mmCIF file of the C-alpha atoms, coordinates in Angstrom:
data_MODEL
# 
_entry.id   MODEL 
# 
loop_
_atom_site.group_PDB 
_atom_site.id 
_atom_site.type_symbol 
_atom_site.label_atom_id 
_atom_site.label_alt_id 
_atom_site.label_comp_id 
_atom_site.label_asym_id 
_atom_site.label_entity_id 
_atom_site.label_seq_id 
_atom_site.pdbx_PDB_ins_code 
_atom_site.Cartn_x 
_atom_site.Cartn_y 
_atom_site.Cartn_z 
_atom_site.occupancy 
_atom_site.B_iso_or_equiv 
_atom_site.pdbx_formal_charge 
_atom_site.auth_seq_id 
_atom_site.auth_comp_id 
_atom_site.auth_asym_id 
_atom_site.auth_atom_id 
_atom_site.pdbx_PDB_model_num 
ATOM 1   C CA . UNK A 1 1   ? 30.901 47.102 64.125 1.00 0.00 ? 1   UNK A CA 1 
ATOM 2   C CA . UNK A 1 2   ? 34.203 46.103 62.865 1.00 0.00 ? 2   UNK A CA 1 
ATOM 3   C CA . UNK A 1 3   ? 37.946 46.584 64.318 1.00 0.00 ? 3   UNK A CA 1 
ATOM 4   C CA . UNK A 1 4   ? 37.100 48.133 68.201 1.00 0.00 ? 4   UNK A CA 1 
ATOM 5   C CA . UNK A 1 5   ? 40.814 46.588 68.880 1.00 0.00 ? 5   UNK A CA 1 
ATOM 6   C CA . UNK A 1 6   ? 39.516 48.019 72.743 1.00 0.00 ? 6   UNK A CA 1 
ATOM 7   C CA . UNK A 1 7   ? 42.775 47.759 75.122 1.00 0.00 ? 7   UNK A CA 1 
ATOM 8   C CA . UNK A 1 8   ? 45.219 48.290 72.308 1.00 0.00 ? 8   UNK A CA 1 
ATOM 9   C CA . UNK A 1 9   ? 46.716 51.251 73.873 1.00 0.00 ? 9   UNK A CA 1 
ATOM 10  C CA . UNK A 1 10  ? 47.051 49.053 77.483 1.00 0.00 ? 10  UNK A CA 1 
ATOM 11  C CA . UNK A 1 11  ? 48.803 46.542 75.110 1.00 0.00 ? 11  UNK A CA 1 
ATOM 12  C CA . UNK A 1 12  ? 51.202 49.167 73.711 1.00 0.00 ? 12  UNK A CA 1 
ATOM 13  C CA . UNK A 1 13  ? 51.812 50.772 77.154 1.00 0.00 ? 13  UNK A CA 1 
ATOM 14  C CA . UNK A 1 14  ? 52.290 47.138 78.427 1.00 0.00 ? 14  UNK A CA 1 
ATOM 15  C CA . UNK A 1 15  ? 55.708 46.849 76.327 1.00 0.00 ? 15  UNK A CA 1 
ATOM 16  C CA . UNK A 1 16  ? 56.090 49.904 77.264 1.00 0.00 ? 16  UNK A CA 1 
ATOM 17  C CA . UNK A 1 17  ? 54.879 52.124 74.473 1.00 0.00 ? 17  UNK A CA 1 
ATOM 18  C CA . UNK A 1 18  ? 54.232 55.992 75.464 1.00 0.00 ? 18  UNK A CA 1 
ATOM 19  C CA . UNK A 1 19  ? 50.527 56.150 74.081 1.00 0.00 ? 19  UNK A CA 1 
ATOM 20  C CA . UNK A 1 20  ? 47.699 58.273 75.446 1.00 0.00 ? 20  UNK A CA 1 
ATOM 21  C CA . UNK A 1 21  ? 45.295 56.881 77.634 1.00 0.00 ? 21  UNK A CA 1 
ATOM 22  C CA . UNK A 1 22  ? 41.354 57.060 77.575 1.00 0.00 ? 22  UNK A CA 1 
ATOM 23  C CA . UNK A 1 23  ? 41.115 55.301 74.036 1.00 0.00 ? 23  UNK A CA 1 
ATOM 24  C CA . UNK A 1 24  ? 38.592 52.515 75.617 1.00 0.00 ? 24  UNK A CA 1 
ATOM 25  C CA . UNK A 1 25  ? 36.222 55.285 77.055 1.00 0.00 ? 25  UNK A CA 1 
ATOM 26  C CA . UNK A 1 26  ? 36.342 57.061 73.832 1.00 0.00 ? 26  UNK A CA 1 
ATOM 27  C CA . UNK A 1 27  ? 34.835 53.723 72.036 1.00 0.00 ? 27  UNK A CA 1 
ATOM 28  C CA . UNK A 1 28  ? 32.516 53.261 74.707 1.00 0.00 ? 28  UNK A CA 1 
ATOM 29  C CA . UNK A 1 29  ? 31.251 57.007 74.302 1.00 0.00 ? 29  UNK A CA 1 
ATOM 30  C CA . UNK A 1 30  ? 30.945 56.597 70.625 1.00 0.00 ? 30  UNK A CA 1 
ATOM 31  C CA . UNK A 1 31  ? 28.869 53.389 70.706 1.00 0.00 ? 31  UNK A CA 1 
ATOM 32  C CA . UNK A 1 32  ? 26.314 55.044 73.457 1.00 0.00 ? 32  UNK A CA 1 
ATOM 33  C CA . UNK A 1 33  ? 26.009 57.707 70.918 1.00 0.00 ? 33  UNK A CA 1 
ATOM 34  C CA . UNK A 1 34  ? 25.268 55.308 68.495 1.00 0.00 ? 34  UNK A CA 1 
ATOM 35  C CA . UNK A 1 35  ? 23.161 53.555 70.785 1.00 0.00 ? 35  UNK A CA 1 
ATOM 36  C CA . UNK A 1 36  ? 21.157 56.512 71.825 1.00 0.00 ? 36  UNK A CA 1 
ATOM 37  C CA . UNK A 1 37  ? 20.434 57.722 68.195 1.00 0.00 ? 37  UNK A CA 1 
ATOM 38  C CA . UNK A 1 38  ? 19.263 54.299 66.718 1.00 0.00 ? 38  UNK A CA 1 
ATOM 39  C CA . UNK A 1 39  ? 17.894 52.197 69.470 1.00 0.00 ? 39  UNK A CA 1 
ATOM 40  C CA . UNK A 1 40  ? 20.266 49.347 69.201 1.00 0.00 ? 40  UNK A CA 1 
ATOM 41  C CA . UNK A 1 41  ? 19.160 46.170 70.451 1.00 0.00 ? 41  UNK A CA 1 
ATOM 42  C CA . UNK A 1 42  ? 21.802 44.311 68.544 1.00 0.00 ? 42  UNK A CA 1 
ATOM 43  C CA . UNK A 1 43  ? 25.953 44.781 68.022 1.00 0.00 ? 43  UNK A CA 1 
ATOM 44  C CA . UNK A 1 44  ? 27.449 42.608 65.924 1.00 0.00 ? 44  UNK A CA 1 
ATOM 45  C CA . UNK A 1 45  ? 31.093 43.166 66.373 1.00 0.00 ? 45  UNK A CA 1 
ATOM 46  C CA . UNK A 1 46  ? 33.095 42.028 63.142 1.00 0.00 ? 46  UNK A CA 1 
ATOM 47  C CA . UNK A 1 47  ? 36.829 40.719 65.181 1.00 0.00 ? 47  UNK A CA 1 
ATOM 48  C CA . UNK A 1 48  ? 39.571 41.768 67.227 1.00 0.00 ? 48  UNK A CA 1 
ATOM 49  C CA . UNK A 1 49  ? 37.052 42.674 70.160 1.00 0.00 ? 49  UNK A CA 1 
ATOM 50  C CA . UNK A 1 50  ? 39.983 42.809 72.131 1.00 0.00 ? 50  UNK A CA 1 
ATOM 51  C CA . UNK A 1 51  ? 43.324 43.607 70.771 1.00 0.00 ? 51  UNK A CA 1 
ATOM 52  C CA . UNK A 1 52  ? 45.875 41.323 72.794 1.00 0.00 ? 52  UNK A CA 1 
ATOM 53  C CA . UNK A 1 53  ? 46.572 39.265 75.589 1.00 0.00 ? 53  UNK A CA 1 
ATOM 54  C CA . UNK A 1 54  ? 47.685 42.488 77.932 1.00 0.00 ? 54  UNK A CA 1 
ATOM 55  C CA . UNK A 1 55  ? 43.829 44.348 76.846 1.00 0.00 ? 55  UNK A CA 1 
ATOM 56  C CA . UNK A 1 56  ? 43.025 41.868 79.682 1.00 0.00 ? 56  UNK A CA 1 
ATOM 57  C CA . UNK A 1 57  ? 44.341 44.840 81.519 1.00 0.00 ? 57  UNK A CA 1 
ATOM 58  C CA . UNK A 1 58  ? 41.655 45.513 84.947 1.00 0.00 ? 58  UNK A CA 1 
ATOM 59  C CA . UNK A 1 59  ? 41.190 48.793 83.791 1.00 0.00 ? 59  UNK A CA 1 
ATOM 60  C CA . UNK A 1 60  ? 39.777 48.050 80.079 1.00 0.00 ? 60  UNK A CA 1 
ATOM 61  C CA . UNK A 1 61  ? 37.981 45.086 81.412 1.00 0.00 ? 61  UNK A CA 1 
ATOM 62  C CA . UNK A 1 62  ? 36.244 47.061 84.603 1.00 0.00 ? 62  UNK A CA 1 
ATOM 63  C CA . UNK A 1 63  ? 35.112 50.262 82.076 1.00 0.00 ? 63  UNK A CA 1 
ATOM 64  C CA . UNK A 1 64  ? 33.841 46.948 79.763 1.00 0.00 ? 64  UNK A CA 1 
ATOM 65  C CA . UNK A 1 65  ? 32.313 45.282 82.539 1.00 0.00 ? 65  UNK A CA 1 
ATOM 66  C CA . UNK A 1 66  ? 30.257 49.208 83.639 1.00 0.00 ? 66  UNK A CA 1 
ATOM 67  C CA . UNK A 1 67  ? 29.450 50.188 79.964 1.00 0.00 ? 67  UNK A CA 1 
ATOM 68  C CA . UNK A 1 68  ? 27.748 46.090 79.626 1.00 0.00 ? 68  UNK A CA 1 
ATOM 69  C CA . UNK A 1 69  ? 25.528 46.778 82.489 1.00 0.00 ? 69  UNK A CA 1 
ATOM 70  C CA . UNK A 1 70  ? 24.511 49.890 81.323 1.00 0.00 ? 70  UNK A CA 1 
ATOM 71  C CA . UNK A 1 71  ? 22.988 47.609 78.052 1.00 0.00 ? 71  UNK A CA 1 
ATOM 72  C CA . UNK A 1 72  ? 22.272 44.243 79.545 1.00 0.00 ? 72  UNK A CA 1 
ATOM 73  C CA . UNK A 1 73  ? 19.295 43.659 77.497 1.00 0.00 ? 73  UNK A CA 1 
ATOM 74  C CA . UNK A 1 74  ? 21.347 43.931 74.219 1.00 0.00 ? 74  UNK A CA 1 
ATOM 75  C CA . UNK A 1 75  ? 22.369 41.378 72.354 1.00 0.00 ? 75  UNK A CA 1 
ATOM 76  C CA . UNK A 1 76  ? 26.175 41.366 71.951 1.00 0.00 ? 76  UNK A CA 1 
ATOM 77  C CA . UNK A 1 77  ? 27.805 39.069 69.300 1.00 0.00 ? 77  UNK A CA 1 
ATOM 78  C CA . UNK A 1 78  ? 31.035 38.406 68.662 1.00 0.00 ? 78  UNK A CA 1 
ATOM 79  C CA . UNK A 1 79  ? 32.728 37.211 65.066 1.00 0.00 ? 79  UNK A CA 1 
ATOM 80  C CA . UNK A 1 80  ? 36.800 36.232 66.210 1.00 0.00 ? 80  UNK A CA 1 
ATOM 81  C CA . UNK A 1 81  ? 39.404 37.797 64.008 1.00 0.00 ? 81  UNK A CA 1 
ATOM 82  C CA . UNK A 1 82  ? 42.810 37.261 64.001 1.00 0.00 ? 82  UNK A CA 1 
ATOM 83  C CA . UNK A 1 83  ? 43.194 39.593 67.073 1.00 0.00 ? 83  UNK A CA 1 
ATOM 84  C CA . UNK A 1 84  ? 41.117 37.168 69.000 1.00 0.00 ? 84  UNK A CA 1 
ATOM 85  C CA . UNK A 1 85  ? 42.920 34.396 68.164 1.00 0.00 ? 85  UNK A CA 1 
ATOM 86  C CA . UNK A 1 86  ? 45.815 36.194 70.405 1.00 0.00 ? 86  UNK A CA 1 
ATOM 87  C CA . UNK A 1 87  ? 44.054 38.301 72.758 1.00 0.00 ? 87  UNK A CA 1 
ATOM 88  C CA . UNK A 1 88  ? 41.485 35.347 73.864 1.00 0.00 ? 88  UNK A CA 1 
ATOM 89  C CA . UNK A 1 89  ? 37.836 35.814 74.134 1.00 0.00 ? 89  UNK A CA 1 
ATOM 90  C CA . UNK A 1 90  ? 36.029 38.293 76.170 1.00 0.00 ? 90  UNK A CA 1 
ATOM 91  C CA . UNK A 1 91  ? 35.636 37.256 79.644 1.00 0.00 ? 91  UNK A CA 1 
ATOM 92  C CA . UNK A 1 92  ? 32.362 35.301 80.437 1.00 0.00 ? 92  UNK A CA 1 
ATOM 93  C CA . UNK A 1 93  ? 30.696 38.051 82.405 1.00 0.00 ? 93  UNK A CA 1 
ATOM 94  C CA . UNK A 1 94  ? 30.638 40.584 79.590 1.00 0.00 ? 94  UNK A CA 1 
ATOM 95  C CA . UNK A 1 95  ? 27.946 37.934 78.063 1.00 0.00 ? 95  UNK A CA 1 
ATOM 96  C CA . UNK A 1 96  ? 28.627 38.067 74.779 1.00 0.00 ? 96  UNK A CA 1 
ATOM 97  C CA . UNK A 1 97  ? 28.162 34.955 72.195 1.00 0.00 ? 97  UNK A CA 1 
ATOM 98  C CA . UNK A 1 98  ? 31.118 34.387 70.715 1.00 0.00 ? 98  UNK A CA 1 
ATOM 99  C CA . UNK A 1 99  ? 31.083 32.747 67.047 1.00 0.00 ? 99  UNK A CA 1 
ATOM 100 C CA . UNK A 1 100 ? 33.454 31.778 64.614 1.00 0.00 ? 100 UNK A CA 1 
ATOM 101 C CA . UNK A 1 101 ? 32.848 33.401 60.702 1.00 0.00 ? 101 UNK A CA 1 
ATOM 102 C CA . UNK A 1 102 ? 30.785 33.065 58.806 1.00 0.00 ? 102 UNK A CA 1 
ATOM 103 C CA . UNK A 1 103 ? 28.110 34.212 61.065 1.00 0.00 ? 103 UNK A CA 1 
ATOM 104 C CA . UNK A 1 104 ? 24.864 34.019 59.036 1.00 0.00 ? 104 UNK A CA 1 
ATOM 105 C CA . UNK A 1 105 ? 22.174 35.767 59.390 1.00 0.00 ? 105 UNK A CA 1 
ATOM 106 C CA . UNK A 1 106 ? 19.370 36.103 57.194 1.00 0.00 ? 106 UNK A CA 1 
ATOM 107 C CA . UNK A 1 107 ? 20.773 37.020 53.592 1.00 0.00 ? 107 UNK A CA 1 
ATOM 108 C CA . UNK A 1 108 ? 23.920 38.566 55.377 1.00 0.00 ? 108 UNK A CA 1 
ATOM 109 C CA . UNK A 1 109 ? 27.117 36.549 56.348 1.00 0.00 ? 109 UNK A CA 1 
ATOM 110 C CA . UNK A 1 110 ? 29.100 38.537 59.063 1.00 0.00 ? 110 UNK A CA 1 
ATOM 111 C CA . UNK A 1 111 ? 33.122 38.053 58.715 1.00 0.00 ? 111 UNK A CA 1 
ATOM 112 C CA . UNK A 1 112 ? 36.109 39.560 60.197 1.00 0.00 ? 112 UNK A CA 1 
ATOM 113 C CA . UNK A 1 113 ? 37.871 38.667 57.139 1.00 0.00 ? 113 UNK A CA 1 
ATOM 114 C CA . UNK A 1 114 ? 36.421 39.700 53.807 1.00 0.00 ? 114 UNK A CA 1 
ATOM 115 C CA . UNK A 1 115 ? 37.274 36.803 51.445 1.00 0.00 ? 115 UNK A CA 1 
ATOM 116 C CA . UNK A 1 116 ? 35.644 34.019 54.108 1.00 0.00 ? 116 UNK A CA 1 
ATOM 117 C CA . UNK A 1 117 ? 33.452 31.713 51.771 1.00 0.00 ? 117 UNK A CA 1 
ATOM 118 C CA . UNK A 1 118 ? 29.947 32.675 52.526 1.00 0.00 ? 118 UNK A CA 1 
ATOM 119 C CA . UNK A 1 119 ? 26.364 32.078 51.537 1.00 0.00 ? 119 UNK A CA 1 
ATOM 120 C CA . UNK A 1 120 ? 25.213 35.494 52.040 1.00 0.00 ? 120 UNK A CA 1 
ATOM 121 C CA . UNK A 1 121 ? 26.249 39.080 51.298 1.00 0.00 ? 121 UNK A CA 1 
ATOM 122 C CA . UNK A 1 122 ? 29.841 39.377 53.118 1.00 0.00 ? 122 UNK A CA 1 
ATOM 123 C CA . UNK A 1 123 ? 30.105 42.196 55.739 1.00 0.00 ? 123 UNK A CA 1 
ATOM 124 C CA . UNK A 1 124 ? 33.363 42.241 56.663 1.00 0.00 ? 124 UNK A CA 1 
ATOM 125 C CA . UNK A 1 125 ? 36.392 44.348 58.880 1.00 0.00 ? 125 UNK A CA 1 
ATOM 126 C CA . UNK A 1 126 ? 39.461 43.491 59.163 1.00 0.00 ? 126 UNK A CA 1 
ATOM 127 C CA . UNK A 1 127 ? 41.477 45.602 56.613 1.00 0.00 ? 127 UNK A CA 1 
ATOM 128 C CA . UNK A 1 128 ? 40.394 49.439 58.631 1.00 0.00 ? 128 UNK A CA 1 
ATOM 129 C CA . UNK A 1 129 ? 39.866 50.977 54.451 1.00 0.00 ? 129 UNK A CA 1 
ATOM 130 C CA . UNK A 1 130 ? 40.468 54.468 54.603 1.00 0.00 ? 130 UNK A CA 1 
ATOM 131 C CA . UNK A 1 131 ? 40.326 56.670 51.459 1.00 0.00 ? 131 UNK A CA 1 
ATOM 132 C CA . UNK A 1 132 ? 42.291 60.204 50.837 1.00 0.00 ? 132 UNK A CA 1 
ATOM 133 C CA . UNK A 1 133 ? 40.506 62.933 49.477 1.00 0.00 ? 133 UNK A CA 1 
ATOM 134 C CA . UNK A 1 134 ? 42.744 65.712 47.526 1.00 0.00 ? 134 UNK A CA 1 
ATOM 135 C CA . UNK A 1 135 ? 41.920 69.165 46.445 1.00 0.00 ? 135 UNK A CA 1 
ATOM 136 C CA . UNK A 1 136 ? 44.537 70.854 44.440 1.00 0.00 ? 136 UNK A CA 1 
ATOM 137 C CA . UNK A 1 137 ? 46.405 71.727 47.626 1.00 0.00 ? 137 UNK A CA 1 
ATOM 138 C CA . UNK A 1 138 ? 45.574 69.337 50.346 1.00 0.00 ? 138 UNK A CA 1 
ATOM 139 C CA . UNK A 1 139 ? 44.170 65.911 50.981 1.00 0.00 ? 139 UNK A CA 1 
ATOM 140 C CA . UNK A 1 140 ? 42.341 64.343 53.816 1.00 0.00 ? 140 UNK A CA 1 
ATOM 141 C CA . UNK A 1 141 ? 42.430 60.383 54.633 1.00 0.00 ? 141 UNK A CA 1 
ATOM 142 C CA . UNK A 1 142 ? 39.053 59.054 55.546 1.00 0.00 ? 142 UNK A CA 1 
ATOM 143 C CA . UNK A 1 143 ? 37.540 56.360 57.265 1.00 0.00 ? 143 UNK A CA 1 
ATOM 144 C CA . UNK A 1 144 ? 35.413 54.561 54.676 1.00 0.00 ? 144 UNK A CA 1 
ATOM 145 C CA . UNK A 1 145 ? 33.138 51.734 53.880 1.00 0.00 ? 145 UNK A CA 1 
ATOM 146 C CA . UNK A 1 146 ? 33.617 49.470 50.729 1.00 0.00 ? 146 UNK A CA 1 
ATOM 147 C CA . UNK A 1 147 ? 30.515 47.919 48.729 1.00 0.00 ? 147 UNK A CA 1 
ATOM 148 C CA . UNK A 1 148 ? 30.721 46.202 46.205 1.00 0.00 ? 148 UNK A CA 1 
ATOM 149 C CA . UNK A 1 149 ? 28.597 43.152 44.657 1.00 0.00 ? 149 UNK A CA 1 
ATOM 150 C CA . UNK A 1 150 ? 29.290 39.945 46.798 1.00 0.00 ? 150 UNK A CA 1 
ATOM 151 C CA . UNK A 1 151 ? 30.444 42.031 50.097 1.00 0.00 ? 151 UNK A CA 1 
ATOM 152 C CA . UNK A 1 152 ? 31.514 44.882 51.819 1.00 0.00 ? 152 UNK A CA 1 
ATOM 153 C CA . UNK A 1 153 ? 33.840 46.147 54.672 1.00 0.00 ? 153 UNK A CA 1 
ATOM 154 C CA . UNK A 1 154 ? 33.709 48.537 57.251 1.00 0.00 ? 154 UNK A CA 1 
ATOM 155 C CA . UNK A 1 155 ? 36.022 50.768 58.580 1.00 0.00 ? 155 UNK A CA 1 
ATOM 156 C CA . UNK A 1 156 ? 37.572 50.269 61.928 1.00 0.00 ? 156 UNK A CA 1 
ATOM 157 C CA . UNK A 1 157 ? 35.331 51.906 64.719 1.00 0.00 ? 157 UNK A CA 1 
ATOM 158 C CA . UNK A 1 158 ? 38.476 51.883 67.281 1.00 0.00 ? 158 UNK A CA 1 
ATOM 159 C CA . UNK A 1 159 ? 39.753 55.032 68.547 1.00 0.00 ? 159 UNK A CA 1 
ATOM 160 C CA . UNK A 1 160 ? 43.545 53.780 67.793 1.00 0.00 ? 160 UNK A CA 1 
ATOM 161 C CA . UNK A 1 161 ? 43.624 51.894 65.049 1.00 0.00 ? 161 UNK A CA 1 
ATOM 162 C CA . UNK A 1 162 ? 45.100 53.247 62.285 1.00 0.00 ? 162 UNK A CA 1 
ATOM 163 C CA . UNK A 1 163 ? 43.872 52.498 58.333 1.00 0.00 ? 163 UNK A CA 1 
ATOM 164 C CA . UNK A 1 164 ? 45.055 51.108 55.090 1.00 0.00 ? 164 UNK A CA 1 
ATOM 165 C CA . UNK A 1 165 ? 44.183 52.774 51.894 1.00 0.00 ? 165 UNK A CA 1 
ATOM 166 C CA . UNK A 1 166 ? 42.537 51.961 48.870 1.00 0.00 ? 166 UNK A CA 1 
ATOM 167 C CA . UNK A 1 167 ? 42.541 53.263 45.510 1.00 0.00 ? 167 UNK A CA 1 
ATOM 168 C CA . UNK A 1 168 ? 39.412 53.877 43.292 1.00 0.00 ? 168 UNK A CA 1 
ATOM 169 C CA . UNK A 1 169 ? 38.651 51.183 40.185 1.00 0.00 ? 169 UNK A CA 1 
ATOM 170 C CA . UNK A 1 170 ? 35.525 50.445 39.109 1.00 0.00 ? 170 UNK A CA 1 
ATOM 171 C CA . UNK A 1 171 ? 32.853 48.239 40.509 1.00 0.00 ? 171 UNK A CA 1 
ATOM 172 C CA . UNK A 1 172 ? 32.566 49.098 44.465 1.00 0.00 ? 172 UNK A CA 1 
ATOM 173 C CA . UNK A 1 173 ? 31.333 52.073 46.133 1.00 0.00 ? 173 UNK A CA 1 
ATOM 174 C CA . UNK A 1 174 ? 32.990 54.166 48.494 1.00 0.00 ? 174 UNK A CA 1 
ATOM 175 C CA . UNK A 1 175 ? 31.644 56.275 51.930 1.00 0.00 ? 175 UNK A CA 1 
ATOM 176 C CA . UNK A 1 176 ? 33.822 58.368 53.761 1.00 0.00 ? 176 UNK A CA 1 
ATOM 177 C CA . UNK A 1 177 ? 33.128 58.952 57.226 1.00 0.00 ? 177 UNK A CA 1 
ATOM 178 C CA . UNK A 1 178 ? 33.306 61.994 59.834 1.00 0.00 ? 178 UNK A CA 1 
ATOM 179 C CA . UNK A 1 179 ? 32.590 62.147 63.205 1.00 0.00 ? 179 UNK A CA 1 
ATOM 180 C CA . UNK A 1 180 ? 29.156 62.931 62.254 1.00 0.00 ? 180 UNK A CA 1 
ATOM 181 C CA . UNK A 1 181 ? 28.621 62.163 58.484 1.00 0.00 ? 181 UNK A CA 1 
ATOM 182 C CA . UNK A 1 182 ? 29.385 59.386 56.263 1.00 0.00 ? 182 UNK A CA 1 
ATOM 183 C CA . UNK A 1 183 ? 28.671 60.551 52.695 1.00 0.00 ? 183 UNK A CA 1 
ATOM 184 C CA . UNK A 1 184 ? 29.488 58.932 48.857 1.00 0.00 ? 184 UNK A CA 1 
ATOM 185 C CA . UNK A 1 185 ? 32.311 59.820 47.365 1.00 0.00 ? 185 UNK A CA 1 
ATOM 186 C CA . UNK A 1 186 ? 31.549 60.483 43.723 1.00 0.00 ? 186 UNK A CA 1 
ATOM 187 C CA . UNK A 1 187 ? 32.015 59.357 40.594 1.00 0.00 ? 187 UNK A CA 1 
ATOM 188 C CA . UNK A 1 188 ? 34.788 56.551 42.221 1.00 0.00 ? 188 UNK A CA 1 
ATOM 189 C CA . UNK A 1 189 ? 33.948 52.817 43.029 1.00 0.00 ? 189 UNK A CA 1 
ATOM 190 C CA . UNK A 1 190 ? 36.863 51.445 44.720 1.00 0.00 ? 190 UNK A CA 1 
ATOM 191 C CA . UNK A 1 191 ? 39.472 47.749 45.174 1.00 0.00 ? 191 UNK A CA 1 
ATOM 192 C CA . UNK A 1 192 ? 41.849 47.499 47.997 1.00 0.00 ? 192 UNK A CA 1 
ATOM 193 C CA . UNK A 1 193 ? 45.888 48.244 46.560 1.00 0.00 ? 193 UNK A CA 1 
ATOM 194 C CA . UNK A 1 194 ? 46.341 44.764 47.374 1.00 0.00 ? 194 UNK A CA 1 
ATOM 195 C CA . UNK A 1 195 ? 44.045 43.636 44.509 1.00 0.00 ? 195 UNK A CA 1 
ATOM 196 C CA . UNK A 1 196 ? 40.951 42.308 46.893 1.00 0.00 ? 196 UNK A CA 1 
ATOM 197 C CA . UNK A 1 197 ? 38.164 42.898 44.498 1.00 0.00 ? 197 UNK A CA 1 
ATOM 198 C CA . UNK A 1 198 ? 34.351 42.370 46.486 1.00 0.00 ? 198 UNK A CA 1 
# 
């Protein structure tokens, strides 16, 4: 699970940013869904858990602190990103492990940022890929997911966070997602504009 950035909009309403509320709840929702569907006993979460300092906010950390007792026997791990570094980690009481990347596991090393030097396959966040579909009069941008041969990187799952898009070359594979589907997009392998190749 990479980029939940949960109390970003708290942070943004802190410095007194007009954004809508209920962005937390909406994550929450989404990963019981997930939950529900696959039996989840563990969540990896690839950085920026929370998004700054002021996602300390009581409200973020008291719907946290409900949705955590709802799945105490899960395993919760965190990987810091660079939003961690700021916010802080989670509080104690939301029991997750906290670990800085890599995190390896098995033939998989879990980042927040995709170019850590790893062992394993790289499974990374950070960068929130999205990719724009176009028909002849209208495009769509997309959530996706990026694989390629040493590593990939998921799109943010964070109801407010916004994406940076990539443009096809050749050697990775890209999924769009939907609030339902994620599906191939043919015929394209994709590398980041900024020249990241995986």
């Amino acid at each position: 699970m990479a980029d939940i950035h949960f109390g970003k909009a708290a942070a943004f309403r802190a410095q007194g940013i007009p954004v809508p509320r209920g962005t937390t709840t909406q994550n929450l929702a989404a990963l019981d869904d997930l939950i529900g569907t696959h039996d989840v006993q563990c969540i990896i979460f690839l950085g920026d858990f929370l998004h700054a300092h002021a996602s300390h906010a009581s409200a973020t950390l008291d719907a946290l602190r409900r949705w955590r007792v709802r799945h105490a026997s899960r395993l919760l791990i965190l990987v810091r990103g660079n939003h961690d570094a700021h916010a802080g980690d989670p509080p104690e009481d939301l029991n997750i492990t906290v670990v800085d990347e890599p995190y390896e596991w098995g033939e998989f090393s879990f980042c927040h940022h995709p170019l850590a030097q790893a062992q394993g396959y790289v499974v990374a966040g950070h960068l929130h890929p999205v990719y724009r579909l176009t028909t002849a009069g209208d495009s769509v941008r997309l959530p996706c997911f990026v694989f390629g041969a040493l590593g990939s990187v998921l799109p943010s799952f964070g109801a407010f966070t916004g994406g940076f898009a990539i443009t096809p070359q050749q050697s990775e594979r890209i999924f769009v997602t939907t609030e339902d589907s994620v599906f191939e997009v043919p015929g394209n392998r994709a590398a980041f504009d900024s020249g990241i190749h995986l």
